Coordinates of C-alpha atoms and ligand atoms in Angstrom, one line a residue:
M1 CA -14.0 -13.1 1.7
N2 CA -13.8 -16.6 0.2
K3 CA -10.6 -17.4 2.0
L4 CA -10.3 -18.9 5.5
S5 CA -9.0 -16.5 8.2
V6 CA -7.1 -17.0 11.4
R7 CA -10.4 -17.0 13.2
D8 CA -11.5 -20.1 11.4
V9 CA -8.7 -22.4 12.7
D10 CA -7.7 -23.6 16.1
V11 CA -4.4 -21.9 16.9
S12 CA -4.2 -22.6 20.6
S13 CA -0.7 -23.9 21.6
K14 CA 0.1 -24.2 17.9
R15 CA 3.3 -22.9 16.3
V16 CA 1.9 -20.2 14.0
L17 CA 4.2 -18.6 11.3
V18 CA 2.9 -15.2 10.5
R19 CA 4.1 -13.4 7.4
V20 CA 3.9 -9.7 8.3
D21 CA 4.9 -6.6 6.4
F22 CA 7.4 -5.0 8.8
N23 CA 9.2 -3.3 5.9
V24 CA 9.2 0.0 7.9
P25 CA 11.2 3.1 6.8
L26 CA 14.4 3.6 8.7
D27 CA 16.4 6.8 9.4
E28 CA 19.4 6.6 7.1
R29 CA 21.8 8.0 9.8
T30 CA 20.5 6.5 13.0
G31 CA 18.7 3.4 11.8
A32 CA 15.7 4.3 13.9
I33 CA 12.2 3.5 12.7
T34 CA 10.7 6.7 11.3
D35 CA 7.1 5.4 10.8
D36 CA 5.8 2.4 12.7
G37 CA 2.4 2.3 10.9
R38 CA 3.1 -1.1 9.4
I39 CA 3.9 -2.6 12.9
L40 CA 0.7 -1.0 14.3
A41 CA -1.3 -2.4 11.4
A42 CA -0.3 -6.0 12.3
L43 CA -1.2 -5.7 15.9
P44 CA -4.8 -7.1 15.7
T45 CA -3.5 -10.4 14.4
I46 CA -0.6 -10.6 16.8
R47 CA -2.8 -9.8 19.8
Y48 CA -5.4 -12.2 18.7
L49 CA -2.8 -15.0 18.5
I50 CA -1.4 -14.1 21.9
D51 CA -4.9 -14.2 23.4
Q52 CA -5.6 -17.6 21.8
G53 CA -2.4 -19.0 23.4
A54 CA -0.6 -19.5 20.1
R55 CA 3.2 -19.7 19.8
V56 CA 3.8 -16.7 17.5
I57 CA 6.6 -16.7 14.9
L58 CA 6.7 -13.5 13.0
A59 CA 8.6 -13.1 9.7
S60 CA 9.1 -10.2 7.3
H61 CA 11.5 -8.6 4.9
L62 CA 13.0 -5.2 5.5
G63 CA 14.5 -3.1 2.8
R64 CA 16.6 -4.5 -0.1
P65 CA 19.5 -6.6 1.3
D66 CA 19.7 -8.4 -2.0
G67 CA 20.1 -11.9 -0.7
K68 CA 22.9 -11.3 1.8
V69 CA 23.2 -10.2 5.5
D70 CA 23.2 -6.5 5.8
E71 CA 23.8 -5.3 9.4
K72 CA 21.7 -2.2 8.8
L73 CA 18.7 -4.2 7.9
R74 CA 18.5 -6.6 10.8
M75 CA 15.0 -7.0 12.4
T76 CA 16.3 -6.1 15.9
V77 CA 15.0 -2.6 15.9
V78 CA 11.6 -3.8 14.8
A79 CA 11.5 -6.4 17.5
Q80 CA 12.4 -3.7 20.1
R81 CA 9.6 -1.5 18.9
L82 CA 7.1 -4.3 18.8
S83 CA 8.1 -5.4 22.3
Q84 CA 7.5 -1.9 23.6
I85 CA 4.1 -1.7 22.0
L86 CA 3.0 -5.2 23.2
N87 CA 4.6 -4.7 26.6
Q88 CA 6.1 -8.2 26.4
S89 CA 9.4 -9.5 25.2
V90 CA 9.8 -10.1 21.5
E91 CA 13.1 -11.8 20.8
A92 CA 14.8 -11.0 17.4
I93 CA 16.2 -14.3 16.1
R94 CA 19.5 -14.0 14.2
D95 CA 18.4 -16.2 11.3
C96 CA 15.0 -17.0 9.8
I97 CA 15.7 -20.8 9.1
G98 CA 18.1 -23.4 10.4
A99 CA 19.3 -24.6 13.8
E100 CA 19.1 -21.3 15.6
A101 CA 15.5 -20.5 14.4
E102 CA 14.4 -24.1 15.2
E103 CA 15.8 -24.0 18.7
S104 CA 14.1 -20.7 19.4
V105 CA 10.8 -22.0 18.2
A106 CA 11.2 -25.2 20.3
N107 CA 11.6 -23.0 23.4
L108 CA 8.4 -21.0 22.7
K109 CA 5.5 -21.2 25.2
S110 CA 1.9 -20.4 24.5
G111 CA 1.5 -16.6 24.1
D112 CA 5.2 -16.0 23.3
V113 CA 6.3 -14.0 20.3
I114 CA 9.5 -14.1 18.4
L115 CA 10.6 -12.3 15.2
L116 CA 12.7 -14.1 12.7
E117 CA 15.6 -12.4 10.9
N118 CA 15.0 -10.5 7.6
L119 CA 13.8 -13.0 5.0
R120 CA 15.5 -11.3 2.2
F121 CA 19.0 -12.1 3.7
Y122 CA 18.3 -15.2 1.6
A123 CA 18.1 -14.7 -2.2
A124 CA 15.8 -17.8 -2.2
E125 CA 13.1 -15.7 -0.6
E126 CA 12.3 -13.8 -3.8
D127 CA 12.6 -16.9 -5.9
N128 CA 9.7 -18.9 -4.5
D129 CA 12.3 -21.6 -3.8
P130 CA 10.9 -25.0 -2.7
L131 CA 13.8 -25.8 -0.3
F132 CA 13.6 -22.5 1.4
A133 CA 9.8 -22.9 1.7
Q134 CA 10.4 -26.3 3.4
E135 CA 12.9 -24.8 5.8
L136 CA 10.4 -22.1 6.8
A137 CA 7.5 -24.4 7.0
K138 CA 9.4 -26.7 9.3
L139 CA 9.1 -24.1 12.0
A140 CA 5.4 -24.1 12.3
D141 CA 2.0 -25.9 12.3
I142 CA -0.1 -23.2 10.7
F143 CA 0.7 -20.3 8.3
V144 CA -1.0 -16.9 8.5
D145 CA -0.5 -14.3 5.8
D146 CA -1.0 -10.8 7.1
A147 CA 1.3 -9.0 4.7
F148 CA -1.0 -7.3 2.3
G149 CA 1.8 -5.0 1.1
T150 CA 3.6 -8.0 -0.5
A151 CA 0.5 -10.1 -1.5
H152 CA 1.2 -9.2 -5.2
R153 CA 4.6 -11.0 -5.0
S154 CA 5.1 -14.8 -5.6
H155 CA 7.8 -15.0 -2.9
T156 CA 8.7 -18.0 -0.8
S157 CA 7.3 -16.7 2.4
I158 CA 4.1 -15.7 0.7
V159 CA 3.3 -18.5 -1.8
G160 CA 5.9 -21.3 -1.4
V161 CA 5.3 -21.9 2.3
T162 CA 1.5 -22.5 1.7
K163 CA 2.4 -25.8 -0.1
H164 CA 3.5 -27.2 3.2
L165 CA 1.2 -25.7 5.9
P166 CA -2.5 -24.9 6.2
A167 CA -2.6 -21.3 5.1
V168 CA -5.1 -18.7 6.3
A169 CA -5.5 -14.9 6.1
G170 CA -4.6 -12.6 9.0
L171 CA -6.9 -9.9 10.2
L172 CA -5.2 -7.1 8.4
L173 CA -5.2 -8.9 5.1
E174 CA -8.8 -9.8 5.6
K175 CA -9.7 -6.1 6.3
E176 CA -7.7 -4.9 3.2
L177 CA -9.7 -7.3 1.0
R178 CA -13.0 -6.3 2.6
M179 CA -12.4 -2.6 2.3
L180 CA -10.9 -2.6 -1.2
G181 CA -13.3 -5.3 -2.3
G182 CA -16.1 -3.3 -0.9
I183 CA -15.5 -0.2 -3.1
L184 CA -15.3 -2.4 -6.2
D185 CA -18.3 -4.6 -5.4
S186 CA -20.8 -2.5 -3.6
P187 CA -19.9 1.2 -3.4
T188 CA -22.5 3.6 -2.2
H189 CA -23.1 6.1 -5.0
P190 CA -22.1 8.7 -6.0
F191 CA -18.6 7.2 -6.1
A192 CA -15.6 9.3 -7.1
A193 CA -12.0 8.3 -7.8
L194 CA -9.5 11.0 -7.0
L195 CA -6.3 10.2 -8.9
G196 CA -2.9 11.7 -9.0
G197 CA 0.7 10.7 -8.6
A198 CA 3.5 10.4 -11.1
K199 CA 2.5 8.3 -14.0
V200 CA -0.5 7.4 -16.1
S201 CA 1.1 4.1 -17.2
D202 CA 1.1 2.9 -13.5
K203 CA -2.6 3.5 -13.2
V204 CA -4.2 2.6 -16.6
A205 CA -5.3 -0.9 -15.6
M206 CA -6.8 0.4 -12.4
V207 CA -8.6 3.2 -14.2
E208 CA -10.0 0.8 -16.7
N209 CA -11.2 -1.5 -14.1
I210 CA -13.0 1.1 -12.0
M211 CA -14.4 2.9 -15.0
G212 CA -17.6 0.9 -14.9
K213 CA -18.1 1.4 -11.1
V214 CA -17.4 5.1 -10.5
D215 CA -19.5 8.2 -11.3
C216 CA -16.7 10.6 -11.6
I217 CA -12.9 10.5 -12.0
L218 CA -10.9 13.6 -10.9
I219 CA -7.3 13.8 -12.1
G220 CA -4.5 15.8 -10.6
G221 CA -0.8 15.2 -9.9
G222 CA 1.8 14.6 -12.6
M223 CA -0.6 12.4 -14.6
A224 CA -2.9 15.4 -15.2
A225 CA -0.3 16.8 -17.6
T226 CA -0.7 13.8 -20.0
F227 CA -4.5 14.1 -19.8
L228 CA -4.3 17.9 -20.4
K229 CA -2.0 17.4 -23.3
A230 CA -4.4 14.7 -24.7
S231 CA -7.1 17.4 -24.5
N232 CA -5.0 19.7 -26.6
R233 CA -3.6 21.9 -23.9
E234 CA 0.0 23.0 -23.9
V235 CA 1.7 21.9 -20.7
G236 CA 5.1 23.5 -21.0
L237 CA 8.0 21.5 -19.5
S238 CA 5.7 19.2 -17.6
L239 CA 6.6 15.6 -17.7
I240 CA 4.2 13.8 -20.1
E241 CA 4.2 10.2 -21.2
E242 CA 4.1 10.5 -25.0
E243 CA 3.2 6.9 -25.4
M244 CA 0.3 7.3 -23.0
L245 CA -1.4 10.2 -24.9
D246 CA -3.6 7.9 -27.0
T247 CA -4.5 5.8 -23.9
A248 CA -5.4 9.0 -22.0
A249 CA -7.6 10.1 -24.9
D250 CA -9.2 6.6 -25.1
L251 CA -9.9 6.6 -21.3
M252 CA -11.6 10.0 -21.6
E253 CA -13.7 8.8 -24.6
K254 CA -14.6 5.6 -22.8
A255 CA -15.7 7.7 -19.8
T256 CA -17.9 9.9 -21.9
R257 CA -19.5 6.8 -23.5
S258 CA -20.2 5.2 -20.1
G259 CA -21.5 8.4 -18.5
V260 CA -18.5 8.8 -16.2
R261 CA -17.4 12.4 -15.7
I262 CA -13.7 13.1 -15.9
M263 CA -12.6 16.3 -14.3
L264 CA -9.2 17.8 -15.1
P265 CA -7.7 20.8 -13.2
D266 CA -8.9 24.2 -14.2
D267 CA -5.8 25.8 -13.0
V268 CA -2.3 24.6 -11.9
L269 CA 0.7 25.8 -10.0
V270 CA 3.6 25.9 -12.3
A271 CA 7.3 26.2 -11.4
N272 CA 10.5 26.8 -13.2
E273 CA 12.0 23.8 -11.5
I274 CA 11.1 21.2 -8.9
N275 CA 12.9 22.2 -5.8
T276 CA 12.4 24.3 -2.7
K277 CA 13.9 27.4 -4.3
A278 CA 11.8 27.3 -7.4
T279 CA 9.9 30.3 -8.8
F280 CA 6.2 29.5 -9.1
K281 CA 2.8 30.9 -9.9
V282 CA -0.8 29.8 -10.5
V283 CA -2.1 29.9 -14.1
P284 CA -5.3 28.6 -15.8
V285 CA -4.6 25.4 -17.8
E286 CA -5.1 27.4 -21.0
A287 CA -2.0 29.5 -20.2
I288 CA 0.8 27.3 -19.0
P289 CA 4.0 29.0 -19.9
A290 CA 6.3 27.1 -22.2
N291 CA 9.3 27.3 -19.8
M292 CA 7.5 26.1 -16.7
R293 CA 6.1 22.8 -15.4
I294 CA 3.1 21.7 -13.4
A295 CA 3.9 21.0 -9.8
D296 CA 0.5 21.1 -8.1
I297 CA -3.2 21.7 -8.9
G298 CA -4.3 25.3 -8.3
P299 CA -6.9 26.8 -5.9
W300 CA -9.7 26.8 -8.5
S301 CA -9.1 23.1 -9.1
V302 CA -9.1 22.5 -5.4
K303 CA -12.5 24.3 -5.3
S304 CA -14.1 22.5 -8.2
F305 CA -12.7 19.1 -7.0
S306 CA -14.0 19.8 -3.5
E307 CA -17.5 20.7 -4.7
E308 CA -17.6 17.5 -6.7
L309 CA -16.3 15.4 -3.7
R310 CA -18.7 17.0 -1.2
G311 CA -21.6 15.4 -3.1
C312 CA -20.1 11.9 -3.0
K313 CA -20.8 9.0 -0.7
T314 CA -17.7 6.9 -1.6
I315 CA -14.3 8.4 -2.4
F316 CA -11.2 6.5 -3.4
W317 CA -8.0 8.4 -3.5
N318 CA -4.8 7.3 -5.1
G319 CA -1.9 9.6 -6.0
P320 CA -0.9 13.0 -4.5
M321 CA -2.2 16.1 -6.3
G322 CA 1.3 17.6 -6.6
V323 CA 4.9 17.1 -5.6
Y324 CA 3.8 17.1 -2.0
E325 CA 7.3 16.2 -0.7
I326 CA 8.2 19.9 -1.3
P327 CA 5.9 22.1 1.0
I328 CA 5.4 24.8 -1.7
F329 CA 3.8 22.2 -4.0
A330 CA 1.8 20.4 -1.3
E331 CA -1.2 22.7 -1.0
G332 CA -3.5 20.8 -3.3
T333 CA -2.7 17.5 -1.6
L334 CA -3.2 19.1 1.8
A335 CA -6.5 20.7 0.9
L336 CA -8.0 17.5 -0.5
A337 CA -6.7 15.4 2.4
K338 CA -8.5 17.8 4.8
L339 CA -11.6 17.6 2.8
L340 CA -11.7 13.8 2.8
A341 CA -10.9 13.8 6.5
G342 CA -13.9 15.9 7.3
S343 CA -16.2 14.1 4.8
Q344 CA -19.1 11.8 5.8
A345 CA -18.3 9.7 2.8
T346 CA -16.6 6.3 2.9
T347 CA -13.0 7.4 2.2
V348 CA -10.5 4.8 1.1
I349 CA -6.8 5.7 0.5
G350 CA -4.6 3.5 -1.7
G351 CA -1.0 4.0 -2.9
G352 CA 2.3 4.2 -0.9
S353 CA 2.9 8.0 -1.4
T354 CA -0.8 8.9 -0.8
A355 CA -0.9 6.9 2.4
E356 CA 2.4 8.5 3.5
A357 CA 1.1 12.0 2.7
V358 CA -2.1 11.5 4.6
T359 CA -0.1 10.0 7.6
H360 CA 2.4 12.8 7.5
I361 CA -0.4 15.4 7.7
G362 CA -1.8 13.5 10.7
L363 CA -5.1 12.7 9.1
A364 CA -4.8 8.9 8.5
D365 CA -7.2 8.0 11.3
K366 CA -9.8 10.4 10.0
M367 CA -10.1 8.3 6.8
T368 CA -12.4 5.2 6.7
F369 CA -9.4 3.1 5.6
V370 CA -5.8 3.6 4.5
S371 CA -4.5 0.6 2.7
T372 CA -1.0 -0.6 3.8
G373 CA -0.4 -1.9 0.2
G374 CA 0.9 0.3 -2.6
G375 CA 1.5 -2.0 -5.5
A376 CA -0.8 -4.7 -4.0
S377 CA -3.7 -2.3 -3.7
L378 CA -3.2 -1.1 -7.3
Q379 CA -3.1 -4.7 -8.6
F380 CA -6.2 -5.6 -6.6
L381 CA -8.1 -2.6 -7.9
S382 CA -7.0 -3.4 -11.4
G383 CA -9.2 -6.6 -11.0
K384 CA -6.1 -8.9 -11.0
S385 CA -5.7 -11.6 -8.5
L386 CA -3.0 -11.5 -5.8
P387 CA -0.8 -14.6 -5.6
G388 CA -0.5 -14.2 -1.8
V389 CA -4.3 -14.4 -1.5
D390 CA -4.9 -17.1 -4.2
A391 CA -2.5 -19.4 -2.2
L392 CA -4.7 -19.3 1.0
L393 CA -7.3 -22.0 1.8
D394 CA -10.7 -21.5 0.3
R395 CA -13.6 -21.1 2.7
D396 CA -15.8 -23.5 0.6
N397 CA -13.2 -26.0 -0.2
P398 CA -10.5 -25.9 2.5
V399 CA -8.2 -28.6 1.0
S400 CA -4.6 -27.7 1.0
S401 CA -3.3 -27.8 -2.6
Ligands
ADP1 P1 1.1 6.4 -4.9 O1 2.4 5.8 -4.4 O2 0.3 7.0 -3.9 O3 0.4 5.4 -5.8 P2 2.5 7.5 -7.1 O4 3.7 6.6 -6.8 O5 1.8 7.3 -8.4 O6 1.6 7.6 -5.9 O7 3.1 9.0 -7.2 C1 3.7 9.7 -6.2 C2 4.6 10.7 -6.7 O8 4.0 11.5 -7.6 C3 5.2 11.6 -5.6 O9 6.5 11.4 -5.4 C4 4.9 13.0 -6.2 O10 6.0 13.9 -6.0 C5 4.7 12.8 -7.6 N1 4.0 13.8 -8.3 C6 2.7 14.3 -8.0 N2 2.4 15.4 -8.7 C7 3.4 15.6 -9.6 C8 3.7 16.5 -10.6 N3 2.8 17.5 -10.9 N4 4.9 16.4 -11.2 C9 5.8 15.5 -10.9 N5 5.6 14.6 -10.0 C10 4.4 14.6 -9.3
MG2 MG1 4.1 5.1 -5.4

């Protein structure tokens, strides 16, 4: 990585502001954290800073409070969980700037950790606001960005604050860039991309960017319908993106020209509607009934995708193979998650839903790497830079801009 990391600067006794991604899912009824994966992912940086004797000031957004205080979106519950995990007190501060935050910071001793209030209680957070940036920066001597999940956003706590403090990467951010960068720069071949999920339009830039690097692209999920239609198959009531038909055809042609194999499903599970009570059956893609829609890939597709993936040394997976939220449509996603989990290949998972599916099945720790960034990982794999990364100090030229 060409950016400085937290290991490259002296943090001992320093006040270190760490932007983390603690945007954890909460139970609607009880407000309890339903998945603490994002908290766990930030632990290496937090523990490193504690060990180095830094004064640790954590900051994150949580949910969408739209620039005002929302009692349901206070960081208290996150501070409690982090405190349990670290086995040390983590105080939740009732504000993220101003007198109360400043006083709490002034009282910090080496190795102490506090968590500031939800950054998005201020509308200025999403506006990359210079005054809000100054207020945040006032709290610290050094800024560490460990929030890969929001690195594609030019928000105040990600970009603005770096104008005032030496800014370096946290260990999670560094690892994300190393793992995702690794599959782009130096993948071990054969390299396959297994793609699914809802929409082709979300993924076109990424597919174009990885086209020159992969040996094979396997397409399932909702986006398979658009590719099937572009290959002159009838897809019944499946959601297709009309405006993406030409793009899909182009991508397939480009693939052929560059010697990249594109695999579409041989069979699919079709349903009369997308819910738990649906009637469904497996059909070959040549025989999708006009009154049904694709909800998952079928067993033959699982078999042919599996055979292809078994021969690969690097596998990148983005996008579930079906509507995995509904158990009757989750078989394809489940089967391929198991295959990847048992594979000797380097397996990298990107995409919010895909990571969630793999975690829900309990196989996340069997993968080489599961990215914590949905949108950020897509943008990075599309070959576009991330504002949150660009803003950090360069390794070769560490002069603050
Ligand atoms: P990720 O967040 O991993 O990048 P996406 O956001 O692209 O994935 O897509 C995830 C969504 O795609 C899931 O909600 C899933 O239900 C939906 N999906 C997958 N297959 C289908 C399908 N055949 N029809 C409709 N939706 C689908
Ligand atoms: Mg998604």
